[in-house]
């Protein structure tokens, strides 16, 4: 599944596979200039939506909202291995 996703990102010129310097058999997935631009654009758009939705909250209220949102997501996915990384992110937001 991951190979198909990376293939699509390569086809879209968002990433490229580069040989790892320590082992030519290993390929690293590296963002292209277009990929970095697309990521920066997505980050700006997410920030704008967050500001539109959470703009009326204080910094403390935003932090609480984000923490509770991550906790809720982790509870929903508690049977999923991703849940451990969710808890790590949630704890980092505290």
CSV table of N, CA, C and O in Angstrom, one decimal, residues 25-86:
chain,number,residue,atom,x,y,z
A,25,UNK,N,21.5,0.4,-1.7
A,25,UNK,CA,20.3,-0.4,-1.9
A,25,UNK,C,19.0,0.2,-1.2
A,25,UNK,O,17.9,-0.1,-1.6
A,26,UNK,N,19.3,1.1,-0.3
A,26,UNK,CA,18.2,1.8,0.4
A,26,UNK,C,17.8,3.1,-0.3
A,26,UNK,O,18.7,3.9,-0.7
A,27,UNK,N,16.5,3.3,-0.4
A,27,UNK,CA,16.0,4.6,-1.0
A,27,UNK,C,15.4,5.4,0.1
A,27,UNK,O,14.6,4.9,0.9
A,28,UNK,N,15.7,6.7,0.0
A,28,UNK,CA,15.0,7.7,0.9
A,28,UNK,C,14.0,8.4,0.1
A,28,UNK,O,14.2,8.7,-1.0
A,29,UNK,N,12.9,8.7,0.8
A,29,UNK,CA,11.8,9.5,0.2
A,29,UNK,C,12.1,10.9,0.6
A,29,UNK,O,12.1,11.3,1.8
A,30,UNK,N,12.3,11.8,-0.4
A,30,UNK,CA,12.7,13.2,-0.1
A,30,UNK,C,11.7,14.1,-0.9
A,30,UNK,O,11.4,13.9,-2.0
A,31,UNK,N,11.3,15.1,-0.2
A,31,UNK,CA,10.4,16.1,-0.8
A,31,UNK,C,11.1,16.9,-1.9
A,31,UNK,O,12.3,17.3,-1.7
A,32,UNK,N,10.4,17.1,-3.0
A,32,UNK,CA,10.9,18.0,-4.0
A,32,UNK,C,10.6,19.4,-3.7
A,32,UNK,O,9.9,19.7,-2.7
A,33,UNK,N,11.1,20.3,-4.5
A,33,UNK,CA,10.8,21.8,-4.3
A,33,UNK,C,9.2,22.0,-4.4
A,33,UNK,O,8.6,22.6,-3.5
A,34,UNK,N,8.6,21.3,-5.3
A,34,UNK,CA,7.2,21.4,-5.5
A,34,UNK,C,6.5,20.8,-4.3
A,34,UNK,O,5.5,21.3,-3.8
A,35,UNK,N,7.0,19.7,-3.8
A,35,UNK,CA,6.4,19.0,-2.6
A,35,UNK,C,6.5,19.9,-1.4
A,35,UNK,O,5.6,20.0,-0.6
A,36,UNK,N,7.7,20.6,-1.2
A,36,UNK,CA,7.8,21.5,0.0
A,36,UNK,C,6.9,22.7,-0.2
A,36,UNK,O,6.3,23.1,0.8
A,37,UNK,N,6.7,23.2,-1.4
A,37,UNK,CA,5.7,24.3,-1.6
A,37,UNK,C,4.3,23.8,-1.3
A,37,UNK,O,3.5,24.5,-0.7
A,38,UNK,N,3.9,22.6,-1.7
A,38,UNK,CA,2.6,22.1,-1.5
A,38,UNK,C,2.4,21.9,0.0
A,38,UNK,O,1.3,22.2,0.5
A,39,UNK,N,3.4,21.4,0.7
A,39,UNK,CA,3.3,21.2,2.2
A,39,UNK,C,3.1,22.6,2.9
A,39,UNK,O,2.2,22.8,3.7
A,40,UNK,N,3.9,23.6,2.5
A,40,UNK,CA,3.8,24.9,3.1
A,40,UNK,C,2.4,25.5,2.8
A,40,UNK,O,1.8,26.1,3.7
A,41,UNK,N,1.9,25.3,1.6
A,41,UNK,CA,0.6,25.8,1.3
A,41,UNK,C,-0.5,25.1,2.1
A,41,UNK,O,-1.4,25.8,2.7
A,42,UNK,N,-0.4,23.8,2.3
A,42,UNK,CA,-1.3,23.1,3.1
A,42,UNK,C,-1.2,23.6,4.6
A,42,UNK,O,-2.3,23.8,5.2
A,43,UNK,N,0.0,23.8,5.1
A,43,UNK,CA,0.1,24.3,6.5
A,43,UNK,C,-0.5,25.7,6.6
A,43,UNK,O,-1.1,25.9,7.6
A,44,UNK,N,-0.3,26.5,5.6
A,44,UNK,CA,-0.9,27.9,5.7
A,44,UNK,C,-2.5,27.8,5.7
A,44,UNK,O,-3.1,28.5,6.5
A,45,UNK,N,-3.0,26.9,4.9
A,45,UNK,CA,-4.4,26.8,4.8
A,45,UNK,C,-5.0,26.2,6.1
A,45,UNK,O,-6.1,26.6,6.6
A,46,UNK,N,-4.3,25.2,6.7
A,46,UNK,CA,-4.8,24.6,8.0
A,46,UNK,C,-4.7,25.7,9.0
A,46,UNK,O,-5.7,25.8,9.8
A,47,UNK,N,-3.6,26.5,9.1
A,47,UNK,CA,-3.5,27.6,10.1
A,47,UNK,C,-4.6,28.6,9.9
A,47,UNK,O,-5.2,29.1,10.9
A,48,UNK,N,-5.0,28.9,8.7
A,48,UNK,CA,-6.1,29.9,8.4
A,48,UNK,C,-7.4,29.3,8.9
A,48,UNK,O,-8.2,30.0,9.5
A,49,UNK,N,-7.7,28.0,8.7
A,49,UNK,CA,-8.9,27.4,9.1
A,49,UNK,C,-8.9,27.3,10.7
A,49,UNK,O,-9.9,27.7,11.3
A,50,UNK,N,-7.8,27.0,11.3
A,50,UNK,CA,-7.7,26.9,12.7
A,50,UNK,C,-8.0,28.3,13.3
A,50,UNK,O,-8.7,28.4,14.3
A,51,UNK,N,-7.4,29.3,12.7
A,51,UNK,CA,-7.7,30.7,13.2
A,51,UNK,C,-9.1,31.1,13.1
A,51,UNK,O,-9.7,31.7,14.0
A,52,UNK,N,-9.7,30.7,11.9
A,52,UNK,CA,-11.1,31.0,11.7
A,52,UNK,C,-12.0,30.3,12.8
A,52,UNK,O,-13.0,30.9,13.3
A,53,UNK,N,-11.7,29.1,13.1
A,53,UNK,CA,-12.5,28.3,14.0
A,53,UNK,C,-12.2,28.6,15.4
A,53,UNK,O,-13.1,28.7,16.3
A,54,UNK,N,-10.9,28.8,15.8
A,54,UNK,CA,-10.5,28.9,17.1
A,54,UNK,C,-10.1,30.4,17.5
A,54,UNK,O,-9.7,30.6,18.6
A,55,UNK,N,-10.3,31.3,16.6
A,55,UNK,CA,-9.8,32.6,16.8
A,55,UNK,C,-10.4,33.4,18.0
A,55,UNK,O,-9.7,34.2,18.6
A,56,UNK,N,-11.6,33.0,18.4
A,56,UNK,CA,-12.2,33.7,19.5
A,56,UNK,C,-11.8,33.1,20.9
A,56,UNK,O,-12.2,33.6,21.9
A,57,UNK,N,-10.9,32.1,20.9
A,57,UNK,CA,-10.5,31.4,22.1
A,57,UNK,C,-9.2,32.0,22.6
A,57,UNK,O,-8.4,32.4,21.8
A,58,UNK,N,-9.0,32.0,23.9
A,58,UNK,CA,-7.7,32.4,24.5
A,58,UNK,C,-6.7,31.3,24.2
A,58,UNK,O,-7.1,30.2,23.8
A,59,UNK,N,-5.5,31.6,24.5
A,59,UNK,CA,-4.4,30.6,24.3
A,59,UNK,C,-4.7,29.3,25.2
A,59,UNK,O,-4.5,28.2,24.7
A,60,UNK,N,-5.1,29.6,26.4
A,60,UNK,CA,-5.4,28.4,27.3
A,60,UNK,C,-6.6,27.6,26.8
A,60,UNK,O,-6.5,26.4,26.8
A,61,UNK,N,-7.6,28.3,26.3
A,61,UNK,CA,-8.8,27.6,25.8
A,61,UNK,C,-8.4,26.7,24.5
A,61,UNK,O,-8.8,25.6,24.4
A,62,UNK,N,-7.5,27.3,23.7
A,62,UNK,CA,-7.1,26.6,22.5
A,62,UNK,C,-6.3,25.3,22.9
A,62,UNK,O,-6.5,24.3,22.3
A,63,UNK,N,-5.4,25.5,23.8
A,63,UNK,CA,-4.6,24.4,24.3
A,63,UNK,C,-5.5,23.3,24.9
A,63,UNK,O,-5.3,22.1,24.6
A,64,UNK,N,-6.5,23.7,25.7
A,64,UNK,CA,-7.4,22.7,26.3
A,64,UNK,C,-8.2,22.0,25.2
A,64,UNK,O,-8.3,20.8,25.2
A,65,UNK,N,-8.7,22.8,24.2
A,65,UNK,CA,-9.4,22.2,23.1
A,65,UNK,C,-8.6,21.2,22.3
A,65,UNK,O,-9.0,20.1,22.0
A,66,UNK,N,-7.4,21.6,22.0
A,66,UNK,CA,-6.5,20.7,21.2
A,66,UNK,C,-6.2,19.4,22.0
A,66,UNK,O,-6.2,18.3,21.5
A,67,UNK,N,-5.9,19.6,23.3
A,67,UNK,CA,-5.6,18.4,24.2
A,67,UNK,C,-6.8,17.5,24.2
A,67,UNK,O,-6.7,16.2,24.1
A,68,UNK,N,-8.0,18.0,24.5
A,68,UNK,CA,-9.2,17.2,24.5
A,68,UNK,C,-9.5,16.5,23.2
A,68,UNK,O,-9.9,15.3,23.2
A,69,UNK,N,-9.3,17.2,22.1
A,69,UNK,CA,-9.5,16.6,20.8
A,69,UNK,C,-8.6,15.4,20.6
A,69,UNK,O,-9.0,14.4,20.1
A,70,UNK,N,-7.3,15.6,20.9
A,70,UNK,CA,-6.4,14.5,20.7
A,70,UNK,C,-6.7,13.3,21.6
A,70,UNK,O,-6.7,12.1,21.2
A,71,UNK,N,-7.1,13.6,22.9
A,71,UNK,CA,-7.5,12.5,23.8
A,71,UNK,C,-8.7,11.8,23.3
A,71,UNK,O,-8.8,10.5,23.3
A,72,UNK,N,-9.7,12.5,22.7
A,72,UNK,CA,-10.9,11.9,22.2
A,72,UNK,C,-10.5,11.0,21.0
A,72,UNK,O,-11.0,9.9,20.9
A,73,UNK,N,-9.7,11.5,20.1
A,73,UNK,CA,-9.2,10.7,19.0
A,73,UNK,C,-8.5,9.4,19.4
A,73,UNK,O,-8.7,8.3,18.8
A,74,UNK,N,-7.7,9.5,20.4
A,74,UNK,CA,-7.0,8.4,20.9
A,74,UNK,C,-7.9,7.3,21.5
A,74,UNK,O,-7.8,6.1,21.4
A,75,UNK,N,-8.9,7.8,22.2
A,75,UNK,CA,-9.9,6.9,22.8
A,75,UNK,C,-10.7,6.2,21.7
A,75,UNK,O,-11.0,5.0,21.8
A,76,UNK,N,-11.0,6.8,20.7
A,76,UNK,CA,-11.7,6.2,19.5
A,76,UNK,C,-10.8,5.1,18.9
A,76,UNK,O,-11.3,4.1,18.5
A,77,UNK,N,-9.5,5.4,18.9
A,77,UNK,CA,-8.6,4.4,18.2
A,77,UNK,C,-7.8,3.6,19.2
A,77,UNK,O,-6.7,3.2,18.9
A,78,UNK,N,-8.3,3.4,20.4
A,78,UNK,CA,-7.4,2.8,21.5
A,78,UNK,C,-7.0,1.4,21.1
A,78,UNK,O,-6.0,0.9,21.6
A,79,UNK,N,-7.7,0.7,20.3
A,79,UNK,CA,-7.4,-0.6,19.8
A,79,UNK,C,-6.4,-0.6,18.7
A,79,UNK,O,-5.8,-1.7,18.3
A,80,UNK,N,-6.0,0.6,18.2
A,80,UNK,CA,-5.2,0.7,17.1
A,80,UNK,C,-3.8,1.1,17.6
A,80,UNK,O,-3.6,1.9,18.5
A,81,UNK,N,-2.7,0.5,17.0
A,81,UNK,CA,-1.3,0.9,17.4
A,81,UNK,C,-1.0,2.4,17.3
A,81,UNK,O,-0.2,2.9,18.0
A,82,UNK,N,-1.8,3.1,16.5
A,82,UNK,CA,-1.5,4.5,16.3
A,82,UNK,C,-1.9,5.2,17.6
A,82,UNK,O,-1.4,6.3,17.9
A,83,UNK,N,-2.7,4.6,18.5
A,83,UNK,CA,-3.1,5.3,19.7
A,83,UNK,C,-1.9,5.7,20.6
A,83,UNK,O,-1.9,6.7,21.2
A,84,UNK,N,-0.8,4.9,20.6
A,84,UNK,CA,0.3,5.2,21.4
A,84,UNK,C,0.9,6.5,20.9
A,84,UNK,O,1.3,7.4,21.7
A,85,UNK,N,1.0,6.7,19.6
A,85,UNK,CA,1.6,8.0,19.1
A,85,UNK,C,0.6,9.1,19.4
A,85,UNK,O,1.0,10.2,19.6
A,86,UNK,N,-0.7,8.8,19.4
A,86,UNK,CA,-1.7,9.9,19.8
A,86,UNK,C,-1.4,10.3,21.2
A,86,UNK,O,-1.5,11.5,21.5
